[in-house]
Tab-separated table of C-alpha atoms in Angstrom:
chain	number	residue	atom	x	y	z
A	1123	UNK	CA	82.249	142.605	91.100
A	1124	UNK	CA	84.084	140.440	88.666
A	1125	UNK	CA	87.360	140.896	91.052
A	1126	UNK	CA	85.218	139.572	94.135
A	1127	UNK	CA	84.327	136.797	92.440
A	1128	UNK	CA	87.663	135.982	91.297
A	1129	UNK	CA	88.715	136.369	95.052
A	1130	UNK	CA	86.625	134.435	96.045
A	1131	UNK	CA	86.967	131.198	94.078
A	1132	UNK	CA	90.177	131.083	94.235
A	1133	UNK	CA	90.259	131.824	98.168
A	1134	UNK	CA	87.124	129.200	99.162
A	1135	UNK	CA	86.102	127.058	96.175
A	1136	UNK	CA	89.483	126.704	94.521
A	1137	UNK	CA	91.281	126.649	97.801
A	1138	UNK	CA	94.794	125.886	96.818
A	1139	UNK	CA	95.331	123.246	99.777
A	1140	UNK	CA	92.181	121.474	100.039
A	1141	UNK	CA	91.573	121.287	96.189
A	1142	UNK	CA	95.006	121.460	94.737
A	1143	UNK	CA	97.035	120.136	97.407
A	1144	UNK	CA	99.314	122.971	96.465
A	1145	UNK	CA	102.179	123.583	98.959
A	1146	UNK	CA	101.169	120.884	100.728
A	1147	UNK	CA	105.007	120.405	101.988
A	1148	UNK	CA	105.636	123.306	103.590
A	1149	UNK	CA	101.766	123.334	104.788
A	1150	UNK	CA	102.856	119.753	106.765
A	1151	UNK	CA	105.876	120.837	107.814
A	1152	UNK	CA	105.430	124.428	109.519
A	1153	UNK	CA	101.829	123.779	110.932
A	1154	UNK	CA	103.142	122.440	114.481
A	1155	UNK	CA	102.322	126.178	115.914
A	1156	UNK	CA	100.143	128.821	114.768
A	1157	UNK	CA	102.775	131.530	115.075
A	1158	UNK	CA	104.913	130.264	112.192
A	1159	UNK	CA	101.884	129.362	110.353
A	1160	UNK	CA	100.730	132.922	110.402
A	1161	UNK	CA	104.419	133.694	108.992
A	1162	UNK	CA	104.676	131.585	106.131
A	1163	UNK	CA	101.074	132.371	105.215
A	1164	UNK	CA	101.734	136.367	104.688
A	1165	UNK	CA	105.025	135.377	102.995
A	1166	UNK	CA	102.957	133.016	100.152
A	1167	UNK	CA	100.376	136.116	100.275
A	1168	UNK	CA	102.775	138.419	99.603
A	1169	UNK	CA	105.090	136.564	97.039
A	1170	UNK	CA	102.011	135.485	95.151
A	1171	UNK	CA	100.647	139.616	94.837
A	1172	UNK	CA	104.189	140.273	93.660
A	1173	UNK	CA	105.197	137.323	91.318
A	1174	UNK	CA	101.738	136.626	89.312
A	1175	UNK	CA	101.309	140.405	87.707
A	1176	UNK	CA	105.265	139.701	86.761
A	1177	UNK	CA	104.668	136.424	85.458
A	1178	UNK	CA	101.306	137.543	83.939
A	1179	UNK	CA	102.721	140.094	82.141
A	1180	UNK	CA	105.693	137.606	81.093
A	1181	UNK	CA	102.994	135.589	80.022
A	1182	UNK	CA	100.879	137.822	77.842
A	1183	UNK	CA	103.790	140.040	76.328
A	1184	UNK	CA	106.213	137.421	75.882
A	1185	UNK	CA	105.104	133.299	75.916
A	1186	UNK	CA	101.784	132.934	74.310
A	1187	UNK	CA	101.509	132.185	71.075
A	1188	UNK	CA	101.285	135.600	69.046
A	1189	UNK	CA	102.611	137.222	72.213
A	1190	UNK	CA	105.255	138.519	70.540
A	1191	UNK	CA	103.625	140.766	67.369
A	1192	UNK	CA	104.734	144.062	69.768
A	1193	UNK	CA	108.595	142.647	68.212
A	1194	UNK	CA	107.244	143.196	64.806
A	1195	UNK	CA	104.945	141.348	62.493
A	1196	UNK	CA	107.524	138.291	61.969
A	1197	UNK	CA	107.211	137.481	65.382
A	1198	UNK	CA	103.649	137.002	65.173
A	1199	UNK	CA	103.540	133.310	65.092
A	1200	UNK	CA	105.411	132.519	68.082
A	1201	UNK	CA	104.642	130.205	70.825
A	1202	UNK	CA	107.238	130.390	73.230
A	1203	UNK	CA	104.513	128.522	75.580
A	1204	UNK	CA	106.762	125.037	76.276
A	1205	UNK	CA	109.294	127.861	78.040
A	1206	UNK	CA	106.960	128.739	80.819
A	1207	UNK	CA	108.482	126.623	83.311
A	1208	UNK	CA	111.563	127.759	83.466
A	1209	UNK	CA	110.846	131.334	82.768
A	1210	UNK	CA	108.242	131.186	85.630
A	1211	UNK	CA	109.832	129.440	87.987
A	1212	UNK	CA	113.333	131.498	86.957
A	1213	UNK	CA	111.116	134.871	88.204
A	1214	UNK	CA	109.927	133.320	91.440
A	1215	UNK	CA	113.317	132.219	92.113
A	1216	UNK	CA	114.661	135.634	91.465
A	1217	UNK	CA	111.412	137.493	92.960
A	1218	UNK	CA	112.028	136.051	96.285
A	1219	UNK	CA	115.602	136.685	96.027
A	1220	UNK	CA	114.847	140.765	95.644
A	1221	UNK	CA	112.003	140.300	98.224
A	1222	UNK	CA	113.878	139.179	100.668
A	1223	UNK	CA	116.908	142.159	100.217
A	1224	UNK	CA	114.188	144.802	99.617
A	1225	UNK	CA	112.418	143.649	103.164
A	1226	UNK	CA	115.939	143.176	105.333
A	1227	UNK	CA	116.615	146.504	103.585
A	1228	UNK	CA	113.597	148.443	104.439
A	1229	UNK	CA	111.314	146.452	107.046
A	1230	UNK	CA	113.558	145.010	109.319
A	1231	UNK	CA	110.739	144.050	111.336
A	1232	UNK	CA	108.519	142.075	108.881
A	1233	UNK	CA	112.059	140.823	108.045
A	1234	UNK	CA	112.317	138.955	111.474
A	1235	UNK	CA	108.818	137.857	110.747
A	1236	UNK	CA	109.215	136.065	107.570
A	1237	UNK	CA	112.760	136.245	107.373
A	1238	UNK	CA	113.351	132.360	107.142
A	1239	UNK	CA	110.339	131.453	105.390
A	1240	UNK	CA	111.112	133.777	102.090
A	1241	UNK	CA	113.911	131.357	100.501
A	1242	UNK	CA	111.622	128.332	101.282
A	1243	UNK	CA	108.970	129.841	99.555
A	1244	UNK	CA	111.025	129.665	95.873
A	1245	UNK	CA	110.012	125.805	95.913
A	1246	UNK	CA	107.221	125.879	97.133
A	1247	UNK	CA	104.482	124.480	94.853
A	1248	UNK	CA	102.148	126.931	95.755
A	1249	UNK	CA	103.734	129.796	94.244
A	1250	UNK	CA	104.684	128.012	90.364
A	1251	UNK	CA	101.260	126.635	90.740
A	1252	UNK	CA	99.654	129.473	90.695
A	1253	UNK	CA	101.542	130.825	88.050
A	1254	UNK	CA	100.859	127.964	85.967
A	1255	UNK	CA	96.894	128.220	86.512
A	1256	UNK	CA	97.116	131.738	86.053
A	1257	UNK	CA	98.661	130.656	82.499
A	1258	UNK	CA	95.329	128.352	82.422
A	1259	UNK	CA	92.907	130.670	83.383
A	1260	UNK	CA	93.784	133.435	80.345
A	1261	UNK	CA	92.523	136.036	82.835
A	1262	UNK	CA	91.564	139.609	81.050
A	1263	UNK	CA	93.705	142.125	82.706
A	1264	UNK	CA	96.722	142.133	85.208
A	1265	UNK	CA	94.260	143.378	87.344
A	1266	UNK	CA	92.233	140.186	87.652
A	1267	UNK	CA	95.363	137.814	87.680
A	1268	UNK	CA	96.589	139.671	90.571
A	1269	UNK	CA	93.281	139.632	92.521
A	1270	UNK	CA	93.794	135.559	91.447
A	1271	UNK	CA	97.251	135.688	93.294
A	1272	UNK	CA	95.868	137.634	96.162
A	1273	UNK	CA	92.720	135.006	96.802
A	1274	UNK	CA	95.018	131.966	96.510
A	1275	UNK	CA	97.329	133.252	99.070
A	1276	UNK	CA	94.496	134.258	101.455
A	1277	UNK	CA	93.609	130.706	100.565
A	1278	UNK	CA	96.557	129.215	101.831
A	1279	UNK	CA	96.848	131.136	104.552
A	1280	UNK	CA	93.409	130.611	105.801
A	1281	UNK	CA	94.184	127.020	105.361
A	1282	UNK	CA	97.616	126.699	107.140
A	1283	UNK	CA	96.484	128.783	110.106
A	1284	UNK	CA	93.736	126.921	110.724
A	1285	UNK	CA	95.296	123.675	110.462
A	1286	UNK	CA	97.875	124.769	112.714
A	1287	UNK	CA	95.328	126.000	115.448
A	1288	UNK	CA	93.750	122.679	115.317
A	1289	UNK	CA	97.522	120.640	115.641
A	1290	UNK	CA	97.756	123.147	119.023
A	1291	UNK	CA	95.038	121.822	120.542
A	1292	UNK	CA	95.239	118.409	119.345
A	1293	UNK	CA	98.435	117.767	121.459
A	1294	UNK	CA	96.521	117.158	124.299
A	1295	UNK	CA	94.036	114.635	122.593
A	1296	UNK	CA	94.386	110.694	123.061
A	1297	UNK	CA	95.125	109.544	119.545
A	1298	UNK	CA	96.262	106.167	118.418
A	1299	UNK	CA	99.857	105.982	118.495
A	1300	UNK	CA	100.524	105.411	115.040
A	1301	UNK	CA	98.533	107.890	113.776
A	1302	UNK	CA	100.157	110.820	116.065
A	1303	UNK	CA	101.589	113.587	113.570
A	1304	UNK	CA	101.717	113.821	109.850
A	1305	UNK	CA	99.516	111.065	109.852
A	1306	UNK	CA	96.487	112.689	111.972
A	1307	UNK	CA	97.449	116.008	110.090
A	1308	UNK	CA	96.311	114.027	106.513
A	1309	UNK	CA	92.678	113.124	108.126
A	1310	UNK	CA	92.507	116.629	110.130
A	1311	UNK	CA	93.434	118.003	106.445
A	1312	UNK	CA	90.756	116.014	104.529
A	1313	UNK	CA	87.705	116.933	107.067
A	1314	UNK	CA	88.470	120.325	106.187
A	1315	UNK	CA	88.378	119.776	102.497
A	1316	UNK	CA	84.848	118.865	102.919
A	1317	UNK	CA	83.839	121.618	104.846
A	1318	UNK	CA	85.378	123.587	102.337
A	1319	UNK	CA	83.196	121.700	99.546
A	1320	UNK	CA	80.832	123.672	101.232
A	1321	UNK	CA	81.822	126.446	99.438
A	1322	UNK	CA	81.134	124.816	95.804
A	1323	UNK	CA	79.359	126.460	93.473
A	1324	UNK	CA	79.383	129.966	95.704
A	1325	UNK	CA	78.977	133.266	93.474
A	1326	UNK	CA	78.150	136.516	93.718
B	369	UNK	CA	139.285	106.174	90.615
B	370	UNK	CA	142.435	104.765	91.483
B	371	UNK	CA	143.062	101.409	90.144
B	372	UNK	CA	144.455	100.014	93.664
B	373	UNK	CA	141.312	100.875	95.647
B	374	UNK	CA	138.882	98.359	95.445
B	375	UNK	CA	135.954	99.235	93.777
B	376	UNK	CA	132.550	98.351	95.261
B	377	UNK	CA	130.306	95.687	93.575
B	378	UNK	CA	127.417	97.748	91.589
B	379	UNK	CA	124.419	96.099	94.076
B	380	UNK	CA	126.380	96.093	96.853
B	381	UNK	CA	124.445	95.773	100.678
B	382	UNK	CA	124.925	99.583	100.805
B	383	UNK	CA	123.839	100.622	97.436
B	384	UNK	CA	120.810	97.778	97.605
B	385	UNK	CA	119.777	99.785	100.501
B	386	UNK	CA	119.458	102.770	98.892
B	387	UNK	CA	116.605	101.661	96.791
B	388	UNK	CA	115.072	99.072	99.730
B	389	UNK	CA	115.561	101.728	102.203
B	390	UNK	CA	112.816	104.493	101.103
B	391	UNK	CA	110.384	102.244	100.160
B	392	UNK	CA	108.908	101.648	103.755
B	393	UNK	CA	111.738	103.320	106.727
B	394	UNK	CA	112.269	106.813	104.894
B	395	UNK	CA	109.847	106.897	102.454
B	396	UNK	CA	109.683	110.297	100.805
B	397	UNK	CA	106.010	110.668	100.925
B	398	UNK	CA	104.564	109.078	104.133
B	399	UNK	CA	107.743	109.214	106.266
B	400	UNK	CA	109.527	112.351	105.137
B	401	UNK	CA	106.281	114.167	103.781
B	402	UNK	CA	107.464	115.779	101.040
B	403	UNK	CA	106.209	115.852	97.517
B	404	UNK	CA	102.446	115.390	98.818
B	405	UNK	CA	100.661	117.979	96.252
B	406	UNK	CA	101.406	115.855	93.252
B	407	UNK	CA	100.679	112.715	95.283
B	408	UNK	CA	97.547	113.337	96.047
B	409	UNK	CA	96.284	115.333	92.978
B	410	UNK	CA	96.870	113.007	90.596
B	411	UNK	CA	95.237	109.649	91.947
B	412	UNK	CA	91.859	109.638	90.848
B	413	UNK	CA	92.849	107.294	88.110
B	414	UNK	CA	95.311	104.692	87.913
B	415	UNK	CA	97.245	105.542	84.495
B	416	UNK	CA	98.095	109.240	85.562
B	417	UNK	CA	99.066	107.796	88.570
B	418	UNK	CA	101.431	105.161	87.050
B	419	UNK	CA	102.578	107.791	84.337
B	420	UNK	CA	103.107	110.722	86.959
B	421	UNK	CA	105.512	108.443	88.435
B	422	UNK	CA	107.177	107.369	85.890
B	423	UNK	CA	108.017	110.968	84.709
B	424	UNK	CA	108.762	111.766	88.360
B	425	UNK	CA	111.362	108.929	88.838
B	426	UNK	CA	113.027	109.467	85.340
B	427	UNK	CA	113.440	113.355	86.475
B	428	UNK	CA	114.838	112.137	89.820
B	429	UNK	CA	117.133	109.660	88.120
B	430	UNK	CA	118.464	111.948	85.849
B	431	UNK	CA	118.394	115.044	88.235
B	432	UNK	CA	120.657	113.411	90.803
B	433	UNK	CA	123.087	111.783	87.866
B	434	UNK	CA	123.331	115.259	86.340
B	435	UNK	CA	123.851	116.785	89.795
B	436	UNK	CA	125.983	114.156	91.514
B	437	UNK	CA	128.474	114.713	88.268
B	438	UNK	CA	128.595	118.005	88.640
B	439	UNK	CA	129.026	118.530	92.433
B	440	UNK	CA	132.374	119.564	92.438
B	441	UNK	CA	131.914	122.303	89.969
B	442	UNK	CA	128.652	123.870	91.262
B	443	UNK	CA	129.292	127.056	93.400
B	444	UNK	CA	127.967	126.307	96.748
B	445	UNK	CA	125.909	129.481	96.735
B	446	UNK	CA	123.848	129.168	93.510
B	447	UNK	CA	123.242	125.449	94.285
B	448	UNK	CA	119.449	125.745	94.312
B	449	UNK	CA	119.491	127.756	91.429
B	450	UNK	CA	121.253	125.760	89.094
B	451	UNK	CA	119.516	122.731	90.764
B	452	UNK	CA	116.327	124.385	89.827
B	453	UNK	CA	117.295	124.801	86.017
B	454	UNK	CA	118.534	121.509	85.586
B	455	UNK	CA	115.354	119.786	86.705
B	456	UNK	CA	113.086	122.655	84.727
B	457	UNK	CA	114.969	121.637	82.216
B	458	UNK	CA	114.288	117.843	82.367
B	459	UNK	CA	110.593	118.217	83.001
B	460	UNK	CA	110.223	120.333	80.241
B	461	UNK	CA	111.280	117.439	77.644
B	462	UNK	CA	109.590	115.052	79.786
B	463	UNK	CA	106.526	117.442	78.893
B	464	UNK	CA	107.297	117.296	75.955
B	465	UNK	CA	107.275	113.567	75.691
B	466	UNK	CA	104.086	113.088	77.199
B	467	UNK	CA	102.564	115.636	74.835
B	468	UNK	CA	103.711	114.021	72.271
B	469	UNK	CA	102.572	110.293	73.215
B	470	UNK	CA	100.261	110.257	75.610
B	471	UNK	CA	98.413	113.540	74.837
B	472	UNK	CA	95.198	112.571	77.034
B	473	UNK	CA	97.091	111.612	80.469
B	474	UNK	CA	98.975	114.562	79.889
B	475	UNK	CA	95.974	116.974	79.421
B	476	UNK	CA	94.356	115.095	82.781
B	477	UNK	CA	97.957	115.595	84.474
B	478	UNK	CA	97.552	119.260	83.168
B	479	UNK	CA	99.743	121.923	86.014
B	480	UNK	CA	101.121	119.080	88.082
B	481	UNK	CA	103.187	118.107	85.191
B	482	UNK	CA	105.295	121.283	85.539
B	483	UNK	CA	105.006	121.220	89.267
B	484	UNK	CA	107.517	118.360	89.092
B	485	UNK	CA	109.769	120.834	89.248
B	486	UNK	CA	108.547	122.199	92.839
B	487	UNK	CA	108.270	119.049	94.138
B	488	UNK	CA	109.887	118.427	97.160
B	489	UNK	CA	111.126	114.828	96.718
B	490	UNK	CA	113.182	116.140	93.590
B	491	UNK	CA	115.199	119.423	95.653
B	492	UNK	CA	115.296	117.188	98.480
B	493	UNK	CA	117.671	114.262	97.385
B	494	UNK	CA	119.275	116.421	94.648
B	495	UNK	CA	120.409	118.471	98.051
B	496	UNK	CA	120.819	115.858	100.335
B	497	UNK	CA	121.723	113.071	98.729
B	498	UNK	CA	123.340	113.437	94.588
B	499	UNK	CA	125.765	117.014	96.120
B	500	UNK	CA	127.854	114.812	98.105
B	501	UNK	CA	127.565	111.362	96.633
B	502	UNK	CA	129.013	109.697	93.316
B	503	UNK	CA	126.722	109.274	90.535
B	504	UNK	CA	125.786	105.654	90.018
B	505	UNK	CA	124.717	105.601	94.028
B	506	UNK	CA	122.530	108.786	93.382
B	507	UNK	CA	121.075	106.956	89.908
B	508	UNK	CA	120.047	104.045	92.660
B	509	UNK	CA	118.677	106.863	95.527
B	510	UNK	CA	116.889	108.500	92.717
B	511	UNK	CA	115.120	104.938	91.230
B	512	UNK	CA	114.759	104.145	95.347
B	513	UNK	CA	112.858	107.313	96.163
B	514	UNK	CA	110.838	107.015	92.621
B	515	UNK	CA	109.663	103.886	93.191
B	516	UNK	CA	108.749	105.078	96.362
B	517	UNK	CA	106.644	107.903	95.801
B	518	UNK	CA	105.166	105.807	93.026
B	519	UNK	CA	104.241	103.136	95.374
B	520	UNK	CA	101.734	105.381	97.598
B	521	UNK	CA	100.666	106.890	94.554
B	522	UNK	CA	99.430	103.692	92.967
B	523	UNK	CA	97.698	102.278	95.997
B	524	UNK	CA	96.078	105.525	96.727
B	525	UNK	CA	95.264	105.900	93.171
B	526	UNK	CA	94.334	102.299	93.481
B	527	UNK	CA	90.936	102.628	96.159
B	528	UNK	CA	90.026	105.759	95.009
B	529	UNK	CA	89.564	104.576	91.139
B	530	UNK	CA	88.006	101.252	91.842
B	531	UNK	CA	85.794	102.740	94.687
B	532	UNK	CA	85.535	105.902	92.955
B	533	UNK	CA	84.496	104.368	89.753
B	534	UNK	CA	84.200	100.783	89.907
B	535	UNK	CA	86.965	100.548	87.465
B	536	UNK	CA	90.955	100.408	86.968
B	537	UNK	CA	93.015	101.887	84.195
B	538	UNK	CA	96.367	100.553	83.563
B	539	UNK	CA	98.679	102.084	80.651
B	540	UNK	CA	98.522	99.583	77.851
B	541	UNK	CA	95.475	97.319	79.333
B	542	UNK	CA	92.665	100.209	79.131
B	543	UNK	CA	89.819	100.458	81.372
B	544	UNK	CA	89.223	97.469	83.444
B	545	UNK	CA	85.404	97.617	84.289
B	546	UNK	CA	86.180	95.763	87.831
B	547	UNK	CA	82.745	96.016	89.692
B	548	UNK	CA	81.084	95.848	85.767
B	549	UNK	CA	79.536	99.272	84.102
B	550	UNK	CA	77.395	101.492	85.895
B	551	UNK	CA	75.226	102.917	82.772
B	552	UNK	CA	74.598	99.381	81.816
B	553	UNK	CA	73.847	98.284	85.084
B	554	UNK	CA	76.183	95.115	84.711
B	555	UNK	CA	78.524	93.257	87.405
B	556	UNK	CA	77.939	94.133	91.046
B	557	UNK	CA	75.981	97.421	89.886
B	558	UNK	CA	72.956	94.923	88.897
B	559	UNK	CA	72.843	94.120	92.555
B	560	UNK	CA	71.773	97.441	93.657
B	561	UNK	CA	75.982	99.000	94.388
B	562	UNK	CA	76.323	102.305	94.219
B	563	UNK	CA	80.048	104.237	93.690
B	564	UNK	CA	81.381	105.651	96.254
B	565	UNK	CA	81.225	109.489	95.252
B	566	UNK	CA	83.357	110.975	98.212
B	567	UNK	CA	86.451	109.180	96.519
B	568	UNK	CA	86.509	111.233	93.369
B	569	UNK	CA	86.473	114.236	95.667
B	570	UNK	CA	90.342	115.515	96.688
B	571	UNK	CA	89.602	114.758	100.280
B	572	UNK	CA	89.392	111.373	99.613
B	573	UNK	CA	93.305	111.358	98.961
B	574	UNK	CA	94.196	112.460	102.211
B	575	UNK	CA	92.090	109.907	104.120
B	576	UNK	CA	93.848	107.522	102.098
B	577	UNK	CA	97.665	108.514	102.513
B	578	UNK	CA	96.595	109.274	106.117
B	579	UNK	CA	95.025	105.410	106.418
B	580	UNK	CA	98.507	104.744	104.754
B	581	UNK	CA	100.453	106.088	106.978
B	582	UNK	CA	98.479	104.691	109.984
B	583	UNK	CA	98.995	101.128	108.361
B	584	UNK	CA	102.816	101.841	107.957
B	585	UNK	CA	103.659	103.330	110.807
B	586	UNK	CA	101.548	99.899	113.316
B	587	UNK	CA	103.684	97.505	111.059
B	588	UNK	CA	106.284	99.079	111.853
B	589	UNK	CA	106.489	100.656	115.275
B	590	UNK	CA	109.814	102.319	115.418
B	591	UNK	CA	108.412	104.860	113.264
B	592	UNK	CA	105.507	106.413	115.336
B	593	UNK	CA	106.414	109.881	116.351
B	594	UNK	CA	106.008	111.095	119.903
């Protein structure tokens, strides 16, 4: 139950785009069709599942204060915390890295589906994000921090392929010149967000 | 540099551009969307706003210098990777900094301080512009695009604080009680105003850059998109 909720939350209420603006970049950028939207939202699914139990486990066995006491009882008091930037976002960087061999190696197909979008995904604020939340959050078990990972990618997906439907069909519409674009894509972006506050407060 | 070549006056038309030049035509946040999900998570009140961009332009400034020196030396395929270290690097001490001084901005700022290092704006002209350019033109790039981003940040973070909560906060001044206090029912509040609630709500930021860019783009028409 507690790993619905957690789902949940962070898919709906704590919806990385529309409350976090996480990955908003990439979410602007690759939202002209729904076909590479549906690409680059399994790739941030999948490199979330993979990366938070990793940096999770970096987290609790090696960067919290006290983390350390498995070394031996001198290492009890340290906090290695101020180091979780660069040892996070030194995992994603080399995560994605083995992802993306591992996949060419074994999945050719899925390959030519996210193929491009893996390397992009290293920088994508979405991914350290999460990580750093995660860090926030001080969730019991790896289990919960990856159902966390899991929700905020379904999150973002949900979010990027649904903005990307409406841009399809939006072509067509008569919209103030100015506007056209990124521009319309901000407001389009922002009328979701309150649907989505729809979602406050939501628990099982 | 060879003393026989001429070398180019520091504010030259060309390097003058470089910080004029992103502030409205390529701006890096309403022109060249990137580095939106600090942008717009920050804004609800002025003072993280102003601080978030400071810390973002000093990492850019220092980013490209540190980059731009070392572009001949870097390995063309570990580029992002050692791009990525130096700027975790740099907004690590500029955590640091604002932990140490301005503990409460920093605690609002919370994840989007580290997420400096993800944003866009900072990969983007460290790849683009400081690898093939010399250092004192990517110092001015990287104090152009700063100044940029800041600029939308502070006008976003502008409406949404003083129609948000009647009030402005500026580093050093405090809380400006603009439209007077709400609890005490002072200023315009004794007339009956009411806050507008929907602009301390993160939707509210997006409206706002997307207003922005609206305004931007009909003042200056050769930069609608087709």
């Amino acid at each position: 139950m507690e790993y619905i909720n957690i789902f949940i939350k962070s898919a709906f209420i704590d919806n990385m785009i529309f409350t976090f603006f996480f990955g908003m970049c990439s979410y602007l950028a690759v939202s002209k069709t729904v076909k590479t939207a549906v690409g680059l939202g399994m790739a941030v699914i999948f490199v979330l599942v993979v990366t938070i139990p990793i940096n999770y486990l970096l987290e609790e066995y090696v960067l919290k204060e006290g983390a350390l006491t498995w070394l031996g009882d001198e290492y009890a008091t340290m906090d290695l915390s101020f180091l979780s930037f660069i040892m996070f976002i030194a995992v994603i960087a080399s995560i994605v890295q083995l992802v993306e061999m591992l996949v060419e190696k074994f999945s050719p197909a899925l390959y030519g589906a996210l193929g491009i979008f893996l390397p992009l995904i290293a920088v994508n604020c979405a991914i350290l994000g999460a990580a750093l939340f995660m860090q926030q959050k001080q969730f019991a078990n790896i289990g919960e921090a990856t159902v966390y990972g899991l929700g905020s990618g379904f999150g973002w997906f949900l979010a990027i392929v649904l903005i990307a439907a409406i841009r399809e069909k939006i072509k067509y519409s008569h919209i103030p010149a100015p506007i056209r674009g990124v521009g319309m894509a901000f407001i389009l972006t922002g009328l979701m967000g309150l649907a989505f506050l729809g979602f406050l407060g939501f628990e099982l | 540099m060879s003393e026989e070549k001429k070398s180019e006056p520091l504010f030259s038309k060309k390097n003058r551009a470089l910080i004029t030049e992103p502030l409205n035509n390529i701006n890096p946040v309403t022109i060249q969307v990137l580095g939106i999900c600090s942008a717009l998570a920050v804004t609800v009140q002025m003072d993280n706003a102003i601080i978030m961009s400071i810390a973002v332009t000093a990492v850019l400034i220092i980013g490209n210098v540190l980059v731009s020196l070392m572009r001949n030396i870097i390995p063309g395929k570990i580029r992002i990777i050692v791009q990525l270290v130096i700027v975790a690097a740099l907004v690590i001490i500029v955590d640091q900094i604002l932990k140490a001084y301005v503990y409460d901005v920093s605690k609002k700022l919370s994840v989007f301080v580290g997420l400096i290092i993800t944003n866009c704006i900072i990969m983007g002209r460290l790849e683009a512009f400081a690898l093939g350019n010399k250092s004192w033109a990517s110092a001015l790039d990287g104090l152009g695009n700063g100044i940029g981003y800041g600029v939308v940040l502070i006008v976003v973070a502008f409406f949404k604080e003083l129609f948000g909560s009647g009030s402005l906060t500026i580093p050093g001044l405090g809380k400006l009680e603009i439209f007077g206090n709400s609890t005490e029912m002072t200023g315009l509040y004794a007339m009956d105003y009411m806050d507008n609630g929907l602009m301390l709500l993160p939707p509210s930021s997006l409206f706002l850059v997307g207003i922005y860019i609206w305004v931007q783009k009909a003042r200056t028409p050769a930069l609608i998109e087709d």
